[in-house]
mmCIF file of C-alpha atoms in Angstrom:
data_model
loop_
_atom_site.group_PDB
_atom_site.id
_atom_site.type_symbol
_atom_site.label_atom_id
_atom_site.label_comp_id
_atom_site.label_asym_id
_atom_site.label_seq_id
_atom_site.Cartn_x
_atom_site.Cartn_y
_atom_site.Cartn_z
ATOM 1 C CA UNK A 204 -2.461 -2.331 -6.780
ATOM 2 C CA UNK A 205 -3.546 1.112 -6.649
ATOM 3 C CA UNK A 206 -1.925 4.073 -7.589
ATOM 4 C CA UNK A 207 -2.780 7.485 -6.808
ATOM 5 C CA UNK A 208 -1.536 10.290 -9.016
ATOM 6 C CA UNK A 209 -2.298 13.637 -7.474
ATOM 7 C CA UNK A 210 -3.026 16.763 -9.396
ATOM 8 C CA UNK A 211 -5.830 19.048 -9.024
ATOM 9 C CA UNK A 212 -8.506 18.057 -11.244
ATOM 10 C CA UNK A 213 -7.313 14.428 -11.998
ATOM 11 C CA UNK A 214 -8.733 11.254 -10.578
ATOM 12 C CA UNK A 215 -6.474 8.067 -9.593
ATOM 13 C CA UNK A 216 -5.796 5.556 -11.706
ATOM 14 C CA UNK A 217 -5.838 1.646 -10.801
ATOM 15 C CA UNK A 218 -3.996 -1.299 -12.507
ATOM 16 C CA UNK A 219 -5.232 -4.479 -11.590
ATOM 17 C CA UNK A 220 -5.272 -8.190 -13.182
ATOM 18 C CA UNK A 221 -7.775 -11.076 -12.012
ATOM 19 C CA UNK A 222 -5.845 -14.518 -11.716
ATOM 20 C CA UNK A 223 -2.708 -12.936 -9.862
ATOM 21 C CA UNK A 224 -2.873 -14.105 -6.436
ATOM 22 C CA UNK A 225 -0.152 -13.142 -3.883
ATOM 23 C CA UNK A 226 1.270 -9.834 -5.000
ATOM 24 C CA UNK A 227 3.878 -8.234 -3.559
ATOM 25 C CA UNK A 228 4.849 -4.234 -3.939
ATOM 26 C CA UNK A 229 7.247 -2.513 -4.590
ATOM 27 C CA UNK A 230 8.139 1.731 -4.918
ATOM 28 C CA UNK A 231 10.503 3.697 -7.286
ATOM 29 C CA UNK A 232 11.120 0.406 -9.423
ATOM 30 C CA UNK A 233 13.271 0.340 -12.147
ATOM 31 C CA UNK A 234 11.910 -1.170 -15.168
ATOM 32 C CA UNK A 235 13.332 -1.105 -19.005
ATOM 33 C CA UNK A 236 11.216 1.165 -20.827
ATOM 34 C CA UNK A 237 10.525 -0.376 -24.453
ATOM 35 C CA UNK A 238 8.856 1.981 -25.638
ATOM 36 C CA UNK A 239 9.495 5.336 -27.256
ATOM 37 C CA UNK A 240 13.041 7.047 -27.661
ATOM 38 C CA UNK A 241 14.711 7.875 -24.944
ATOM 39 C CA UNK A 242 12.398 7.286 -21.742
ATOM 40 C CA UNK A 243 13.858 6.557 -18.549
ATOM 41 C CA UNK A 244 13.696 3.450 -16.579
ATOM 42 C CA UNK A 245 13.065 4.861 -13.006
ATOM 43 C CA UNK A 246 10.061 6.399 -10.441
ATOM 44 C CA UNK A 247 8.004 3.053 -11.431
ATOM 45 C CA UNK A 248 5.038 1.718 -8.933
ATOM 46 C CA UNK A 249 4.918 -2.006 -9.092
ATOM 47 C CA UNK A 250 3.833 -5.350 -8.213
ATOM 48 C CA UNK A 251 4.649 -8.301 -8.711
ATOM 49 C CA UNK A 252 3.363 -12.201 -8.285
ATOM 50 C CA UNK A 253 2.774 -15.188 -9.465
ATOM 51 C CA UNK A 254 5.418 -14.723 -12.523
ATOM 52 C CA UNK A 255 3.291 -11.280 -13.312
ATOM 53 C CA UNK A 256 4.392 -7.832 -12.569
ATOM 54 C CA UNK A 257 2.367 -4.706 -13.345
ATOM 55 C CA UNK A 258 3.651 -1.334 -12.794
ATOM 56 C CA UNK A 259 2.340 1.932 -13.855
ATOM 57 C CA UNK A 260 4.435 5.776 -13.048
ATOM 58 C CA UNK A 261 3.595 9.472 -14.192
ATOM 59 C CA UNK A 262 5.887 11.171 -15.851
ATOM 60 C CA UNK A 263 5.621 14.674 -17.624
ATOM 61 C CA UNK A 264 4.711 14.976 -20.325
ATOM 62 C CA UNK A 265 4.396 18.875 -21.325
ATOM 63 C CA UNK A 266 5.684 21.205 -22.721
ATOM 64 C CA UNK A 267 8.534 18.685 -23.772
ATOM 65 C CA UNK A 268 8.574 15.359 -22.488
ATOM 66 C CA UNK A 269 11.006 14.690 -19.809
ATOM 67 C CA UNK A 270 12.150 11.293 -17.588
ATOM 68 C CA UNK A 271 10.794 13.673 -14.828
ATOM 69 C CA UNK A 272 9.239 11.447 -12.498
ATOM 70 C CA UNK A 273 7.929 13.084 -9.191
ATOM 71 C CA UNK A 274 7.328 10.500 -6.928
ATOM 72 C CA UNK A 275 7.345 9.793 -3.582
ATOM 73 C CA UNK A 276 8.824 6.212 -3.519
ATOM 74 C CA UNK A 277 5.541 5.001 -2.252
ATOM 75 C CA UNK A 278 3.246 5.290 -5.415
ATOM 76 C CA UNK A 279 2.353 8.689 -5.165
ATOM 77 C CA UNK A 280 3.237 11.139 -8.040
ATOM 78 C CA UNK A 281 2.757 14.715 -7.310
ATOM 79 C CA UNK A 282 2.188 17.981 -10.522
ATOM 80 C CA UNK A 283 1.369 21.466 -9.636
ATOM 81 C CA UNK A 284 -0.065 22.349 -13.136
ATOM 82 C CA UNK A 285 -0.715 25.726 -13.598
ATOM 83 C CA UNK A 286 -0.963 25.306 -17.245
ATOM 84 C CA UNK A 287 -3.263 23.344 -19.647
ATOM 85 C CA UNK A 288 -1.513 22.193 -23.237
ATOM 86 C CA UNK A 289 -3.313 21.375 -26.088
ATOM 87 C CA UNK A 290 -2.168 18.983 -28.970
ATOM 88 C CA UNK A 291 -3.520 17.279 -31.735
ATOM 89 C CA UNK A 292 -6.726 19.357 -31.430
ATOM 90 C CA UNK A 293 -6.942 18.215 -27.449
ATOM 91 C CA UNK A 294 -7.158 21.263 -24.765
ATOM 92 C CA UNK A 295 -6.879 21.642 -21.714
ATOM 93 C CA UNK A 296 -4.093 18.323 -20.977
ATOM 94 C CA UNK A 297 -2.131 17.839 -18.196
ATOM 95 C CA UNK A 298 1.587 18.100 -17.871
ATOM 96 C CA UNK A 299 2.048 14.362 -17.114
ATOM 97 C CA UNK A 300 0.837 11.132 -18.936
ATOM 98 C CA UNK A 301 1.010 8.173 -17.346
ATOM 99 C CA UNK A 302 2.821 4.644 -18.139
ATOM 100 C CA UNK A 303 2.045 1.320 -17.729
ATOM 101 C CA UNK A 304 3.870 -1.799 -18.025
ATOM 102 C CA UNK A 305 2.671 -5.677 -18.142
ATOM 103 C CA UNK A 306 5.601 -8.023 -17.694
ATOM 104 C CA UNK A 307 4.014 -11.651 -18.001
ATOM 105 C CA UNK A 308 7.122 -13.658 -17.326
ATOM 106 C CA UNK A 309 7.491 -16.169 -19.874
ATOM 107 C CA UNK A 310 3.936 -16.394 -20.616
ATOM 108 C CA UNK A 311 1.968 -14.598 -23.565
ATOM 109 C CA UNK A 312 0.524 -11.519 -22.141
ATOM 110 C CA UNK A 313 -2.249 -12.773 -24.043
ATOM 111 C CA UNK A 314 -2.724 -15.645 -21.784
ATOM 112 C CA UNK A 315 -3.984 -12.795 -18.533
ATOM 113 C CA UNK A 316 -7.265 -10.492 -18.461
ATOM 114 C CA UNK A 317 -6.206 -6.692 -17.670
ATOM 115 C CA UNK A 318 -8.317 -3.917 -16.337
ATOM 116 C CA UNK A 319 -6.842 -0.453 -16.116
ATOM 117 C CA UNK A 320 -8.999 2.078 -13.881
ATOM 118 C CA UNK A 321 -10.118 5.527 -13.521
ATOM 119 C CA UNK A 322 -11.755 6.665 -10.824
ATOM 120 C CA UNK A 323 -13.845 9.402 -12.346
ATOM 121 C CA UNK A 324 -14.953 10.312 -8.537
ATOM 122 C CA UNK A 325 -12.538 13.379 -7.000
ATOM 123 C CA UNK A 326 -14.424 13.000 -3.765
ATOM 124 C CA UNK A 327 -13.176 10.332 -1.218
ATOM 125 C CA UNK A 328 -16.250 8.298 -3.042
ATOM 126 C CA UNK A 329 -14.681 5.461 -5.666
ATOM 127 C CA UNK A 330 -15.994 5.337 -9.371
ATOM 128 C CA UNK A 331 -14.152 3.460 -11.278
ATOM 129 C CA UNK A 332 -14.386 3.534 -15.243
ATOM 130 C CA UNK A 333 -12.643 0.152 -16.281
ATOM 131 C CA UNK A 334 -10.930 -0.796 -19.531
ATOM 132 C CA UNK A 335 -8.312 -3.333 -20.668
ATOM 133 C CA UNK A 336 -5.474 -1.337 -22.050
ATOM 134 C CA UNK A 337 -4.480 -4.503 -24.427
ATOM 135 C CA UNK A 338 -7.761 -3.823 -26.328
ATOM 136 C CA UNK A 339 -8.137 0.067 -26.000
ATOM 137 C CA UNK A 340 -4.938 1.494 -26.701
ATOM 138 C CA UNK A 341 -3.791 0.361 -30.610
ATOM 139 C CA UNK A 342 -0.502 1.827 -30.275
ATOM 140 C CA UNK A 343 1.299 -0.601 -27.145
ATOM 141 C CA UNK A 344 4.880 -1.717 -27.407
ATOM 142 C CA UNK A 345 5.367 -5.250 -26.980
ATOM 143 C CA UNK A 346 8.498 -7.284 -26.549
ATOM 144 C CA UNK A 347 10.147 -10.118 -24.048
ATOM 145 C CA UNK A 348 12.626 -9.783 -21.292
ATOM 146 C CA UNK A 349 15.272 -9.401 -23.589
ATOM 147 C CA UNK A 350 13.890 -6.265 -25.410
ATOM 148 C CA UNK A 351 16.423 -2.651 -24.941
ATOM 149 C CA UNK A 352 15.301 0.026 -23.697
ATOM 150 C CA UNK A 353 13.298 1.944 -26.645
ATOM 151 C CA UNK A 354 13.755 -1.019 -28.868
ATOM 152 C CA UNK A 355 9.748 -2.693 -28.313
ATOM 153 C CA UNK A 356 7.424 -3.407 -31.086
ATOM 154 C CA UNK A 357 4.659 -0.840 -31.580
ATOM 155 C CA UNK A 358 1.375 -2.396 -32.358
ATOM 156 C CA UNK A 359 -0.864 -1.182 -34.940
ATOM 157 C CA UNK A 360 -4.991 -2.415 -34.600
ATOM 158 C CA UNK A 361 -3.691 -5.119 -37.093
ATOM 159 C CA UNK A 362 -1.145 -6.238 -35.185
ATOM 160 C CA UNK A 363 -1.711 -6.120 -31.564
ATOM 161 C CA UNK A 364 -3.423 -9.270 -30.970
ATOM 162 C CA UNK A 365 -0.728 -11.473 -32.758
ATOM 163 C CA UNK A 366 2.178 -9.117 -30.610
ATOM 164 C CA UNK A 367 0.333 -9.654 -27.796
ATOM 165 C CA UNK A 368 0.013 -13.644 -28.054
ATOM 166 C CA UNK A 369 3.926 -13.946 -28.968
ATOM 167 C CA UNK A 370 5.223 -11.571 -26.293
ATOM 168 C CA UNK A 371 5.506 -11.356 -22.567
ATOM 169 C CA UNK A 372 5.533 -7.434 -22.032
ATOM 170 C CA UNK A 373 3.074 -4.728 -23.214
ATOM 171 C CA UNK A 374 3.573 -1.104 -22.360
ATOM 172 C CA UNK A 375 2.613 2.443 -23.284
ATOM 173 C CA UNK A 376 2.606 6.072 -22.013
#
């Protein structure tokens, strides 16, 4: 699944899992957000298969974060940004972050292999820069298909492989 998030300046990001065979895709999903306080469930990308869906969004982000989701229903999100932010000694950011979400089924999420990718290449050339966000990011909420909106368990570099082996979703923004 690919997923192209259009701003000047930024590249497009890719979500993609090896051992998910027939996938099927779907636009402007809406999936339970379990992580954070207060984010919205809508303007998700997804796809789903095999008992696996993956879905990633963009969603802004600055100067306060909003459920403002500009999509087009088909996977593309659009930001004019005019204006760079800085935080936590980080210039020059974008308004929008984006979200991802790993909804296993039943199975651990654990159990998969996840690459999350950033084409580092503006030109119509590919370069993707691969990573799995289960082992970069520390901070992912995890939780099963019964977990509230906002109510997921945030990881800590401690915790995140034992979350990860006894839960079916991972997410973060």
């Amino acid at each position: 699944m690919q997923v192209t998030f259009r701003r000047i300046g930024v590249k497009s990001l890719l979500l993609a899992t090896a051992l998910v065979a027939t996938m099927s895709a779907h636009a402007d999903a809406t999936i339970t957000a379990i992580f954070g306080s207060g984010v919205g469930d809508n303007g998700w990308t997804a796809q789903s298969g095999s008992g696996v869906e993956l879905a990633l969004r963009a969603r802004e982000r600055f100067p306060v974060p909003t459920n403002n989701v500009p999509s087009n229903g088909a996977g593309t999100y659009n930001f004019s940004d005019t204006t760079a932010y800085s935080l936590y000694g980080f210039n020059n950011l974008a308004s929008w972050n984006f979200d991802f979400s790993i909804n296993s089924g039943t199975a651990s999420v654990s159990g998969y292999t996840y690459q999350l990718g950033i084409d580092t290449d503006a030109s119509a050339g590919m370069s993707f820069t691969v990573l799995d966000p289960l082992a970069v990011f520390n901070d992912n909420s995890f939780g099963n298909n019964g977990t509230t909106q906002g109510n997921g368990t945030d990881a800590t570099i401690g915790t995140k492989a034992a979350l990860a082996a006894a839960n079916s979703i991972a997410q973060n923004s």
